[in-house]
XYZ file of C-alpha atoms in Angstrom:
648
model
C 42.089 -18.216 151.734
C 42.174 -14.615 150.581
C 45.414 -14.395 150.150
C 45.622 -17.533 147.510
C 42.123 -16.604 145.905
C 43.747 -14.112 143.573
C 46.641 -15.826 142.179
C 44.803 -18.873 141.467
C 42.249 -17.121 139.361
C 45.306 -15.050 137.650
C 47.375 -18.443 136.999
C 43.397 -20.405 135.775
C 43.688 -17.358 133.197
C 46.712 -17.422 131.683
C 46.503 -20.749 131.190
C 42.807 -20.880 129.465
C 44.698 -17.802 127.392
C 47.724 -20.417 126.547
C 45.921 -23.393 125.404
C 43.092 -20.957 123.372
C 45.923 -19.003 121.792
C 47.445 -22.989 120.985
C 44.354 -24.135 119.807
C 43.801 -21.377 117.529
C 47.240 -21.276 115.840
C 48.350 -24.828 115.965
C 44.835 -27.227 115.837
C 42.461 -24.503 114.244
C 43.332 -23.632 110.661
C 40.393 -21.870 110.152
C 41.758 -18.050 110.508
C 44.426 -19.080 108.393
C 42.255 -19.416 105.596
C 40.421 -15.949 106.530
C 43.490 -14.153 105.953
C 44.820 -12.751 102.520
C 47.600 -15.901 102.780
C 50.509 -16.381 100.558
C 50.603 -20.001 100.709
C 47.001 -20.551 100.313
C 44.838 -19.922 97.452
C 41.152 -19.831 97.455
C 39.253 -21.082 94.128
C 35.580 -20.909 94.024
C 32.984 -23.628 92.536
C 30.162 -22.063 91.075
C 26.773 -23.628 91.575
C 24.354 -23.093 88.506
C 21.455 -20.710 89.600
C 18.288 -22.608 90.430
C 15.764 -23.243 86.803
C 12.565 -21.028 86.777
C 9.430 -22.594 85.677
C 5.654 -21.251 84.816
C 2.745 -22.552 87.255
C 2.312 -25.587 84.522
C 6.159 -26.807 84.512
C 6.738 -25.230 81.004
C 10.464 -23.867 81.354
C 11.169 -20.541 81.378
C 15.352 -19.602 82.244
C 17.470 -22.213 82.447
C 21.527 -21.507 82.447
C 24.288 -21.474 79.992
C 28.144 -21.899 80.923
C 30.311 -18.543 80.510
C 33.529 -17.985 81.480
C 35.590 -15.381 83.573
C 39.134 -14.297 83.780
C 39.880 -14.178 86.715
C 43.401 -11.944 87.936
C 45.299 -12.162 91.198
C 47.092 -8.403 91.128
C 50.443 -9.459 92.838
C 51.014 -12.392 90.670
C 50.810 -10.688 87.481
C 54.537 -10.634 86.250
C 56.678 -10.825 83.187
C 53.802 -11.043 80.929
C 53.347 -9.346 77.055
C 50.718 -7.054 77.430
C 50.586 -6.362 73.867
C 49.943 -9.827 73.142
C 47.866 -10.322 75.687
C 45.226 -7.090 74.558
C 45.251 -8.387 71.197
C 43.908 -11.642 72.407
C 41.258 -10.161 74.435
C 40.331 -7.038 71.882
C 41.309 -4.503 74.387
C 43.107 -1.453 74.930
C 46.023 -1.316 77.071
C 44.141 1.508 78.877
C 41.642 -0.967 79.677
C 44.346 -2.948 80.844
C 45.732 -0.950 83.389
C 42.636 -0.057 84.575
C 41.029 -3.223 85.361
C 44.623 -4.529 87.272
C 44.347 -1.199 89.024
C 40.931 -1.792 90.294
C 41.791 -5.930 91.240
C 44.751 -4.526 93.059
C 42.297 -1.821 95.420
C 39.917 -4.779 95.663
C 42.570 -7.063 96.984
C 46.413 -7.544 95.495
C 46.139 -11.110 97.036
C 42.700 -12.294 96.226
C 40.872 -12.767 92.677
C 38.741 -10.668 90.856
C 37.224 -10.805 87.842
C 39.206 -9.277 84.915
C 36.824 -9.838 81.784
C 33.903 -11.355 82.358
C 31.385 -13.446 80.412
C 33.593 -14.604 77.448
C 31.938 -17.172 74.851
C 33.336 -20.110 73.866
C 35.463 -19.404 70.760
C 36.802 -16.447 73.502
C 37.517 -18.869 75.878
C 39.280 -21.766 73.624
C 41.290 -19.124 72.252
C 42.602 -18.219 76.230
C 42.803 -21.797 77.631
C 45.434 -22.357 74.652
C 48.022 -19.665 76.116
C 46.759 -19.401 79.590
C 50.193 -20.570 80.865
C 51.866 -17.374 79.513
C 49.999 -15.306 81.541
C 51.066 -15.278 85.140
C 48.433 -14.272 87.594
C 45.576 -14.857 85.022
C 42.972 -17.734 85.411
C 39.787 -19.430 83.846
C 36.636 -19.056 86.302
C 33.931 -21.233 85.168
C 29.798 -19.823 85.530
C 26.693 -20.100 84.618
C 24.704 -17.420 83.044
C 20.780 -17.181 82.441
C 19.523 -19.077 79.113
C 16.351 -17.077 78.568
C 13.471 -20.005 77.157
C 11.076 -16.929 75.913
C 11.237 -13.768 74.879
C 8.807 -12.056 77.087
C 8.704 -11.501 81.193
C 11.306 -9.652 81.501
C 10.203 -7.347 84.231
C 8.917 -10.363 86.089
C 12.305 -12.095 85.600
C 14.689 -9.314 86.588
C 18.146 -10.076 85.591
C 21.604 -11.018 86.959
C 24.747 -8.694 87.461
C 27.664 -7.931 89.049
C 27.993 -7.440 93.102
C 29.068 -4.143 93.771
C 31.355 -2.753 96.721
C 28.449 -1.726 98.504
C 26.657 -5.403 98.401
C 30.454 -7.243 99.148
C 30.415 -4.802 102.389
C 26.768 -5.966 103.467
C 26.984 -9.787 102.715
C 29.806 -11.584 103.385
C 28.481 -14.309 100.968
C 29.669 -12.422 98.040
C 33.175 -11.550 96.730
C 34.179 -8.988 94.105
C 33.423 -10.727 90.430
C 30.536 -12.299 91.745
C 26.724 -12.727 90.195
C 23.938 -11.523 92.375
C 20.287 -11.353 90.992
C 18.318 -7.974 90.660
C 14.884 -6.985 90.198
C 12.010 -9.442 89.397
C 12.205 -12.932 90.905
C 15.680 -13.198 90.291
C 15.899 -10.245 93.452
C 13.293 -11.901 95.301
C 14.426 -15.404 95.315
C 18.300 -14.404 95.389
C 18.586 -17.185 98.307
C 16.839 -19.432 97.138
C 17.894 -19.761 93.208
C 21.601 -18.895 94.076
C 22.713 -21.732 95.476
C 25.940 -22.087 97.617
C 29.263 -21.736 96.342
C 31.900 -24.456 96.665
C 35.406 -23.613 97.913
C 38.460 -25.429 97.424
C 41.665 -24.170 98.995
C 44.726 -25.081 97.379
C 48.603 -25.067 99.194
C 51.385 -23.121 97.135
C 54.602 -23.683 97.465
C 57.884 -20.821 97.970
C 57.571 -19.880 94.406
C 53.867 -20.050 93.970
C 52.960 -23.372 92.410
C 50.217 -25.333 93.582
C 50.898 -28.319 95.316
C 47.175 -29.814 96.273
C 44.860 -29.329 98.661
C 45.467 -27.278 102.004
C 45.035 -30.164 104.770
C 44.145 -32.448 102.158
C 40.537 -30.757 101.592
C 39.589 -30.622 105.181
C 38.327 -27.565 104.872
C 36.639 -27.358 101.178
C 33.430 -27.718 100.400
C 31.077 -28.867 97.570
C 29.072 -26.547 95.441
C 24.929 -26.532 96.196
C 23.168 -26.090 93.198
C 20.370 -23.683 93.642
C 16.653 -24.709 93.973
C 14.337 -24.843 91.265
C 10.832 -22.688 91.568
C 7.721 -22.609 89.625
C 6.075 -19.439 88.931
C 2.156 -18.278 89.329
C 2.716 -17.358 86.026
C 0.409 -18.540 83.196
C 3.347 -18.238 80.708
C 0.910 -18.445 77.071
C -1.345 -15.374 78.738
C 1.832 -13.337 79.700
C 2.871 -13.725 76.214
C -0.611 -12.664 74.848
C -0.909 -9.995 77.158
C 2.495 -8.556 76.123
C 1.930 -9.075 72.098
C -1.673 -7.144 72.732
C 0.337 -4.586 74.440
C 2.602 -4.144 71.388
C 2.736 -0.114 70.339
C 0.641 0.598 73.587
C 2.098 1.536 76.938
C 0.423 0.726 80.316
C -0.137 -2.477 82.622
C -1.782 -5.427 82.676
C -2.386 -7.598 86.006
C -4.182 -10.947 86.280
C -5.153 -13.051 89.139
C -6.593 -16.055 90.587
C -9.055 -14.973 93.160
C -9.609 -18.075 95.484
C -5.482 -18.204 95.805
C -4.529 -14.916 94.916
C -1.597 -15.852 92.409
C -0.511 -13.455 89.478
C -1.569 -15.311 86.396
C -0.100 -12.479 84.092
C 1.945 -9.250 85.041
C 2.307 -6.985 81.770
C 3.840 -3.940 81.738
C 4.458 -2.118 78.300
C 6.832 -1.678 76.262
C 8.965 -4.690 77.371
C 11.790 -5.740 75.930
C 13.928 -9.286 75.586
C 15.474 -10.534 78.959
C 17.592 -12.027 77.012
C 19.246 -8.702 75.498
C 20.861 -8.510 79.504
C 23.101 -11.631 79.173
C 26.557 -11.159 77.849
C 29.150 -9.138 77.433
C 26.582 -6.107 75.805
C 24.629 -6.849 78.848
C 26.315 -3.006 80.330
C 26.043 -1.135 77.066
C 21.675 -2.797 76.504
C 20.858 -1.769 80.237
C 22.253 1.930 79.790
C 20.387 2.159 76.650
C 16.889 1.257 78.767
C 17.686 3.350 81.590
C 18.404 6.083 79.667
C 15.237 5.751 78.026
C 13.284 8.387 80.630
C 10.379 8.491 78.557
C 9.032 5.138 77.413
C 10.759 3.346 80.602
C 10.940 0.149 79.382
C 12.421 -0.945 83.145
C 9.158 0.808 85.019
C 7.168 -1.881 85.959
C 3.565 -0.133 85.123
C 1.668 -3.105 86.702
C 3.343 -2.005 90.150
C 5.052 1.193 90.280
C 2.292 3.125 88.314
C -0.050 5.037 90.688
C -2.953 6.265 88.713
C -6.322 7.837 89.809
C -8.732 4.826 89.327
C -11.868 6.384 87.623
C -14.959 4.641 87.291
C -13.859 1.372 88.920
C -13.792 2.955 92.105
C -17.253 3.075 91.746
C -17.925 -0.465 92.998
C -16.249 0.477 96.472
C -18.146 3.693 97.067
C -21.656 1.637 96.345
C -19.997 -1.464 98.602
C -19.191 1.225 101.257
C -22.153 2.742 101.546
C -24.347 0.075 101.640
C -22.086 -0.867 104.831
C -22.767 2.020 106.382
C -26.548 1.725 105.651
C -26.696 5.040 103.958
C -28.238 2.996 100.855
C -29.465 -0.300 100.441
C -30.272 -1.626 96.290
C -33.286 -0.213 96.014
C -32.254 3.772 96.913
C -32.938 5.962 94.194
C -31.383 8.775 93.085
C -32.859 11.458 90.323
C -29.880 12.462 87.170
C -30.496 14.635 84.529
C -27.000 13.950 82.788
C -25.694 16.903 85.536
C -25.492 16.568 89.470
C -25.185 20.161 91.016
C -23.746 19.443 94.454
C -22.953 23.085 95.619
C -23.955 26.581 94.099
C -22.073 26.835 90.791
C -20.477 23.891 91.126
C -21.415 20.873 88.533
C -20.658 17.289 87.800
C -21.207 15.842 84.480
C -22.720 12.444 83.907
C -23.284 10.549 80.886
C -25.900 7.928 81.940
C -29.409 8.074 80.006
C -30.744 9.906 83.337
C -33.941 9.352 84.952
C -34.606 7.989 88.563
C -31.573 5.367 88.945
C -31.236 2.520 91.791
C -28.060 0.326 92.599
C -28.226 -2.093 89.669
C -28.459 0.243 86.912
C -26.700 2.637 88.556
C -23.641 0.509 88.231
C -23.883 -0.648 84.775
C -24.396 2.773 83.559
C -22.160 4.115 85.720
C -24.007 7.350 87.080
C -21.998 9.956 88.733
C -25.018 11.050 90.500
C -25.360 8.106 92.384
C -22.587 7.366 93.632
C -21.377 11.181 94.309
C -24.745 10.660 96.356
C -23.877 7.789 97.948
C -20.446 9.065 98.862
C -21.755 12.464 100.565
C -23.754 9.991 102.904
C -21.167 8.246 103.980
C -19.601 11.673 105.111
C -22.395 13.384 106.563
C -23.838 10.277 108.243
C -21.729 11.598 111.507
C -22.687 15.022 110.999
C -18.512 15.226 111.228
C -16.967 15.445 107.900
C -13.134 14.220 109.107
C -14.802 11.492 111.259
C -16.619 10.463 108.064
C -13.245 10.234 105.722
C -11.974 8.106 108.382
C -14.759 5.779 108.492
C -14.550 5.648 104.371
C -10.885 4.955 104.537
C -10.499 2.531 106.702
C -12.878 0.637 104.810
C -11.264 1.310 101.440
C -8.088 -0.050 103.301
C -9.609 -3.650 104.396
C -9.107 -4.155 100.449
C -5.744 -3.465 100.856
C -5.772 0.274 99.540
C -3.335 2.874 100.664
C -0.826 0.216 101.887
C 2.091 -1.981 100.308
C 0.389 -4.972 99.588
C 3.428 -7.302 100.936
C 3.507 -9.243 97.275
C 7.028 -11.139 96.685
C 8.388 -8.761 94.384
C 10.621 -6.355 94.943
C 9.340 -2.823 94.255
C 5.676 -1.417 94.474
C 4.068 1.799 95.657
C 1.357 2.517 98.339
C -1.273 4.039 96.320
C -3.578 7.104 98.039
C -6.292 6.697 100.403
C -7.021 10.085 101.879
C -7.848 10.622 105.459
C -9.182 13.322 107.287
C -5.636 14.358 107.944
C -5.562 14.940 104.306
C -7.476 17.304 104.368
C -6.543 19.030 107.401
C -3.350 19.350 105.387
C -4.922 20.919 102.364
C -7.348 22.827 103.640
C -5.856 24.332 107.030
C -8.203 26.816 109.242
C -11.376 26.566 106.932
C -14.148 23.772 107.412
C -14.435 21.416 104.206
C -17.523 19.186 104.063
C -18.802 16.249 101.785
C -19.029 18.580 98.352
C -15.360 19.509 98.813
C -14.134 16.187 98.328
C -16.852 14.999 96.300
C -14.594 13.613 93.431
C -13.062 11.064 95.543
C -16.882 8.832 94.918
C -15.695 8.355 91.328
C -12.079 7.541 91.610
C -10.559 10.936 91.161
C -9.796 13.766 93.805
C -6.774 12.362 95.862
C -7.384 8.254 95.446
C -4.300 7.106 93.804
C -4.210 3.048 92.905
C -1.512 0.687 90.993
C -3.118 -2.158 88.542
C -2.309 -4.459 90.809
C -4.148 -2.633 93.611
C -7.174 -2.649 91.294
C -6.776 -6.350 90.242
C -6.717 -7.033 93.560
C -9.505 -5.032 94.633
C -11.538 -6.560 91.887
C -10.332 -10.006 93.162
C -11.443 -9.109 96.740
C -15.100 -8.381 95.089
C -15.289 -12.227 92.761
C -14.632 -13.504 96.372
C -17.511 -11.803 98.023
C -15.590 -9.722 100.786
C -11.906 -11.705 101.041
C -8.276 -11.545 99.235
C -5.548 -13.518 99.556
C -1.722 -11.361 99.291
C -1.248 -11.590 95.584
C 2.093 -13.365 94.735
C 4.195 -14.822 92.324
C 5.433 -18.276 93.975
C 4.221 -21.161 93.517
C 6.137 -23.938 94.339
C 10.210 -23.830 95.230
C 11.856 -27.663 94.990
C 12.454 -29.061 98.619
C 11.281 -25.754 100.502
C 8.407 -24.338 101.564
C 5.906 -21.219 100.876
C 5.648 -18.060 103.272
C 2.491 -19.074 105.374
C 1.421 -15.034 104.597
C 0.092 -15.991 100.976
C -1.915 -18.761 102.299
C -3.809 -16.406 105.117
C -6.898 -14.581 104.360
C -7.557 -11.249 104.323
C -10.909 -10.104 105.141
C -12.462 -7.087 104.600
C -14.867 -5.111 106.495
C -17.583 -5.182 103.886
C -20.464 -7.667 105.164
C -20.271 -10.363 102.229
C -24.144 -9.866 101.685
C -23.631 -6.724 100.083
C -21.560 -7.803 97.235
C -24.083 -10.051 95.270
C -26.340 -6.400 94.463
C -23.141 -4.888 93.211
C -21.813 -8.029 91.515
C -25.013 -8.259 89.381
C -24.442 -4.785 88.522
C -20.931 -5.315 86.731
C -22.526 -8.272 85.215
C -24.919 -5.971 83.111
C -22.290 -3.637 82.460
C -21.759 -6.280 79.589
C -25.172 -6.502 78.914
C -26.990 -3.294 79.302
C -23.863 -1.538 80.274
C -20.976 0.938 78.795
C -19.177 -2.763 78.150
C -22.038 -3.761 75.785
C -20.250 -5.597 72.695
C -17.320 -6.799 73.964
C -18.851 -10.095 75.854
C -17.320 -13.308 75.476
C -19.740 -16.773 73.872
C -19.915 -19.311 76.840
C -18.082 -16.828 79.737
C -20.264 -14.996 81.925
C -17.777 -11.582 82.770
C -18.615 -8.837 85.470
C -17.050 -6.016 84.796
C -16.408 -1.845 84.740
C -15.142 0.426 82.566
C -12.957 3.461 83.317
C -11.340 6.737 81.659
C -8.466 9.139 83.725
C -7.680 12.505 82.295
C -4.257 12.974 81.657
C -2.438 16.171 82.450
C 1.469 16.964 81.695
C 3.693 20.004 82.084
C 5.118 21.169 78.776
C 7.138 24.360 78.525
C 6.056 25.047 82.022
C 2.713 24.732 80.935
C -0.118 22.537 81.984
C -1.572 20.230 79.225
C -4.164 18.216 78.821
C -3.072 15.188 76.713
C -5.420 12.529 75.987
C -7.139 10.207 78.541
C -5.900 6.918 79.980
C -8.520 4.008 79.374
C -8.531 1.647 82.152
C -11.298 -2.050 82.507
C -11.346 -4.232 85.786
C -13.067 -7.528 85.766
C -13.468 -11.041 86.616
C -14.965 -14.414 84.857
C -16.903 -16.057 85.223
C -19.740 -15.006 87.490
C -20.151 -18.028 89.799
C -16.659 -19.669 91.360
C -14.703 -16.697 89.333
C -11.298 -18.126 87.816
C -9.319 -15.076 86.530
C -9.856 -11.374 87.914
C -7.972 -8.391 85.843
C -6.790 -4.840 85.424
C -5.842 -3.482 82.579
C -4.494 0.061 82.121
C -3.998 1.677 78.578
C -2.173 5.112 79.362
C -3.468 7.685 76.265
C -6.284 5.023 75.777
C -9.299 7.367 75.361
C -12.080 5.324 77.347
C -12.502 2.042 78.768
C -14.151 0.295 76.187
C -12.032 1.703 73.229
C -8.346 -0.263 74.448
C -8.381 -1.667 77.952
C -12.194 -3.418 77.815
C -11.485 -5.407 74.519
C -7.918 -6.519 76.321
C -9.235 -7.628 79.211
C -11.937 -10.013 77.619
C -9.312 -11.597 75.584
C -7.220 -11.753 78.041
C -10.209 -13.335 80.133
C -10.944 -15.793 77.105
C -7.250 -16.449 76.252
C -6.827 -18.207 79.985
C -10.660 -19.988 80.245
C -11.008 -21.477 76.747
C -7.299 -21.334 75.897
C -8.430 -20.299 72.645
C -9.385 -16.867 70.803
C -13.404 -16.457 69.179
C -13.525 -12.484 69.628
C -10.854 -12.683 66.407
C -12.647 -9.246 65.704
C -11.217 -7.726 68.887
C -8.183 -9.428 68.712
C -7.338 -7.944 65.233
C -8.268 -4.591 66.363
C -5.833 -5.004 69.551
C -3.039 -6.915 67.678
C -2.465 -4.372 64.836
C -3.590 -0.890 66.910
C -1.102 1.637 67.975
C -0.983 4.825 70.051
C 2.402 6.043 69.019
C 1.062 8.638 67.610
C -0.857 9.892 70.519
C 2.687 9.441 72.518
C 4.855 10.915 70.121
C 1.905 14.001 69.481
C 3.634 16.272 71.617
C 7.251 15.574 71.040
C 9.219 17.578 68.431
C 11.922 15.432 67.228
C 11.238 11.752 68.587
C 13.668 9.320 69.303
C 13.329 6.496 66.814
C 17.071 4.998 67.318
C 16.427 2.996 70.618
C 17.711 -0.583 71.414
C 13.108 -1.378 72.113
C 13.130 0.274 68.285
C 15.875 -2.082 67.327
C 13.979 -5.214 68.838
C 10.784 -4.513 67.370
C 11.112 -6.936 64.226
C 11.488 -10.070 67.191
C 8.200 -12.102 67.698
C 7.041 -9.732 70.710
C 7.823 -6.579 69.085
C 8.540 -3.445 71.808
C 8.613 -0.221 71.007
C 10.212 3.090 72.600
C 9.729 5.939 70.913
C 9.558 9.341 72.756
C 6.201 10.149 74.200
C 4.496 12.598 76.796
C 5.849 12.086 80.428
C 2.602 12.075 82.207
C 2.971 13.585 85.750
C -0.448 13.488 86.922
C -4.090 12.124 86.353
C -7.068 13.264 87.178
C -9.774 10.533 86.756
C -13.669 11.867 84.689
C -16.463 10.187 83.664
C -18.057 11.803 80.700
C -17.452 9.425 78.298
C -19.199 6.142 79.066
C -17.370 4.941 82.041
């Protein structure tokens, strides 16, 4: 038996070798097609990129056709190059070049040669196509921009690189691949899949039809269609009162958590990234290091928070039972926390509780507040801890996990913080002090803040902000539909929430209420520091307004962030109630803010400290369009320091 065992299992081998080796060269065409093959050549069908809509079906980018030529290295022969550059308004540097690069990509395979002609471009080609061996017409779809405003929540659509070709086998040299914005985001989803049709050649490479009679090709998918969170009249109102401002705006729907309106200023057209000046427009914002009109300031921005933060010291303490609404605490416009040390406060003074502590926003009490929570433990790094945590159950000090693709963490310190800072010496409560009113080491983005402010309408929950609302014949990721919970006992928000009422009322926002639209709300100023000739400047302070409208089931909740703004009231509080208005009425009243907004500027606050300022920039250019953008030069702000002496 032993003796037999091993041949047989030798001879069941070679033949399960023999009739896999026939299957896969005689029945199975498949690796044929795999393989840079002479006979065979592969033409792609381009699926049109799924249509973007706003949360209310108005459209927002559709597609328009463009054409590539397309250039297969090794077939290239016997053609007049002169006439062939004069066609195409090239060089013949250009020309050599471009074959050069097809021919590293692949001498068999095609790559794009000139992309993205227009029509009279293309007519002219078609006409004398057949003089150019190796040369074809590759039919696309490029983005049809519907408005002239969202770009950075749009993104935009370029060329795959080597680098994305090497990771996903999806995509082949020449081909369109969505970046930034939605466009990044959804990639899968508003793609589509391509088509592929292989075609049989014969010995001197004319096509003869279809490789096994289109066995193996395949039928273009168009991609799916989405609708947007996006309210796409209050993105466009938010950008226009952004015009000659820079900064961030961030709305959302508490009870669903969906961005209503995601500002960041300057903008620019989306449409100025489609096309053959597509390469040349992009270089021209990227290289604009100052204004960066391709920072998204609604989620890359980390600022210190100022008086905002307010709300979640007073929400944290009364947690902790270290106050309850009716603790007072004694201000004489000045808190002395430590010998020689002293914190300014603005508030009329006088023995303040909770409610009016809020709406006048008193330093004293919640710097009072905040040293409580610390000391409760009698163990100052046990204290942070307790603090932070809480701060984070609002989803502080974390990536939020929104469905866009870039964002920053924010700061929430910890006691390791500290240990960090202050290494062998024991800090306490007064050290760190300035974190109770949104300064010391707190860093937030508006959309942190909008969020946070969200989390309050709702009494203690949030829901993961985020941009999708509905994709054609697919679903939602279950994460935006599962509530978040924070570790603040809902009871304690109605004190605080009657507090940012009055701040309208009574309050540093008194003047800029709305007829008909009860708004809570606070205001907030940052200080604003930059380095100039090695030299740390003060430039002037940020102005920053969180709120949400109306009272009772709350519809809207918002952040808005005026960088160079002076105070809260002066740029970002008058923003934020039109803003608030703008989406609950659909109509304007306040036509006294909104002039003030509409036709204000801080360019010369940006451009104060600049000698020679750039005025010849492609934003510049734009500015005469309906949502005018502007880029001149202005202060590169490298960090913020939060204060509160000025009504906030």
């Amino acid at each position: 038996m032993r003796k037999v065992l091993l041949p047989t299992i030798i001879f069941v081998v070679t033949i399960l070798l023999v009739m896999r080796l026939f299957y896969l060269q005689v029945i199975d065409d498949s690796l044929k097609l795999k393989s840079d093959n002479n006979a065979i050549k592969i033409k792609y069908d381009y699926p049109e990129r799924g249509y973007i809509y706003d949360r209310y079906g108005k459209l927002l980018v559709a597609n328009q056709p463009s054409y590539d030529i397309m250039v297969i290295p090794k077939d290239v022969k016997n053609i007049d190059t002169t006439a062939f550059c004069s066609l195409l308004n090239i060089t013949k540097e250009d020309f050599l070049k471009k074959i050069e690069k097809a021919r590293v990509y692949s001498p068999r395979l095609p790559s794009v040669f000139l992309a993205q002609l227009n029509k009279k471009e293309y007519a002219a080609f078609q006409e004398v196509q057949r003089n150019f061996n190796g040369f074809y017409i590759q039919k696309r779809s490029l983005r049809d921009y519907q408005v002239n405003y969202g770009a950075n929540i749009f993104g935009f659509i370029t060329q795959v690189n080597e680098n994305i070709i090497n990771k996903n086998k999806y995509y082949n040299s020449g081909d369109l691949i969505g970046k930034q914005g939605v466009e990044e985001s959804y990639e899968e989803i508003l793609r589509g899949i391509k088509g592929v049709k292989y075609i049989q050649k014969d010995k001197y490479n004319r096509d003869i039809g279809s490789y096994k009679e289109g066995r193996f090709d395949t039928i273009a998918v168009q991609g799916k269609d989405i609708n947007l969170t996006i309210d796409a009249e209050l993105q466009k109102y938010g950008e226009e009162l952004m015009i000659n401002k820079r900064g961030g705006i961030v709305a959302i729907e508490p009870k669903t958590g969906e961005i209503l309106a995601l500002v960041t200023a300057p903008s620019y057209d989306p449409a100025i990234l489609v096309g053959r000046q597509r390469s040349k427009n992009y270089t021209m914002l990227y290289n604009d290091s100052i204004a960066k009109p391709l920072y998204d300031r609604g989620l890359l921005a980390e600022y210190t928070p100022g008086s905002p933060f307010k709300i979640l010291t007073g929400l944290v303490a009364l947690q902790e039972g270290v106050i309850d609404e009716n603790t007072g605490f004694s201000c004489s416009h000045g808190f002395s926390y430590a010998p020689g040390r002293f914190m300014r406060c603005h508030c009329h003074g006088g023995l303040l509780q909770l409610h009016r502590g809020i709406y006048e926003s008193c330093n004293t009490y919640f710097s009072s507040s905040y040293m409580r929570i610390i000391d409760k433990f009698n163990n100052p790094p046990r204290g942070v801890d307790v603090w932070s945590n809480h701060l984070k159950s609002f989803g502080l000090g974390e990536f939020m996990g929104y469905d866009l693709p870039t964002g920053r963490r924010g700061k929430i310190p910890t006691s390791k913080t500290y240990k960090r800072m202050y290494p062998g010496w024991g800090w306490s409560s007064k050290t760190i002090v300035s974190n109770a009113i949104g300064q010391g080491e707190v860093l937030m983005t508006p959309i942190q803040l909008a969020n946070m402010i969200a989390t309050v309408a709702n009494r203690g929950f949030y829901y993961t902000p985020h941009i999708i609302k509905k994709i054609k014949g697919g679903t939602i990721d279950k994460k935006f539909r599962t509530k978040h919970v924070t570790t603040v006992n809902p009871k304690y928000f109605d004190p605080v929430i009657s507090g940012l009422f009055d701040v309208y009322n009574f309050g540093t926002a008194h003047g800029l209420n709305v007829e008909g639209i009860d708004i809570c709300g606070k205001t907030g100023t940052a200080e604003n520091f930059a380095k100039i000739n090695g030299k740390r400047v003060k430039l002037q302070d940020h102005s920053i307004f969180v709120a949400f409208a109306p009272k009772d089931n709350p519809k809207i909740a918002i952040a808005v962030f005026v960088e160079n703004g002076y105070w809260g009231a002066r740029w970002a509080g008058p923003i934020t109630s039109l803003m608030i208005e703008k989406y609950i009425k659909r109509k304007i009243t306040r036509k006294d803010l909104e002039k003030r907004m509409l036709e204000g500027s801080l360019e010369a606050e940006y451009n104060k400290y600049i000698p020679n300022p750039v005025k010849d920039t492609l934003i510049n250019q734009m500015a005469k369009k309906p949502v005018k953008l502007v880029s001149k030069e202005a202060i590169k702000t490298k960090d913020s320091k939060a204060k509160d002496s000025t009504g906030n």
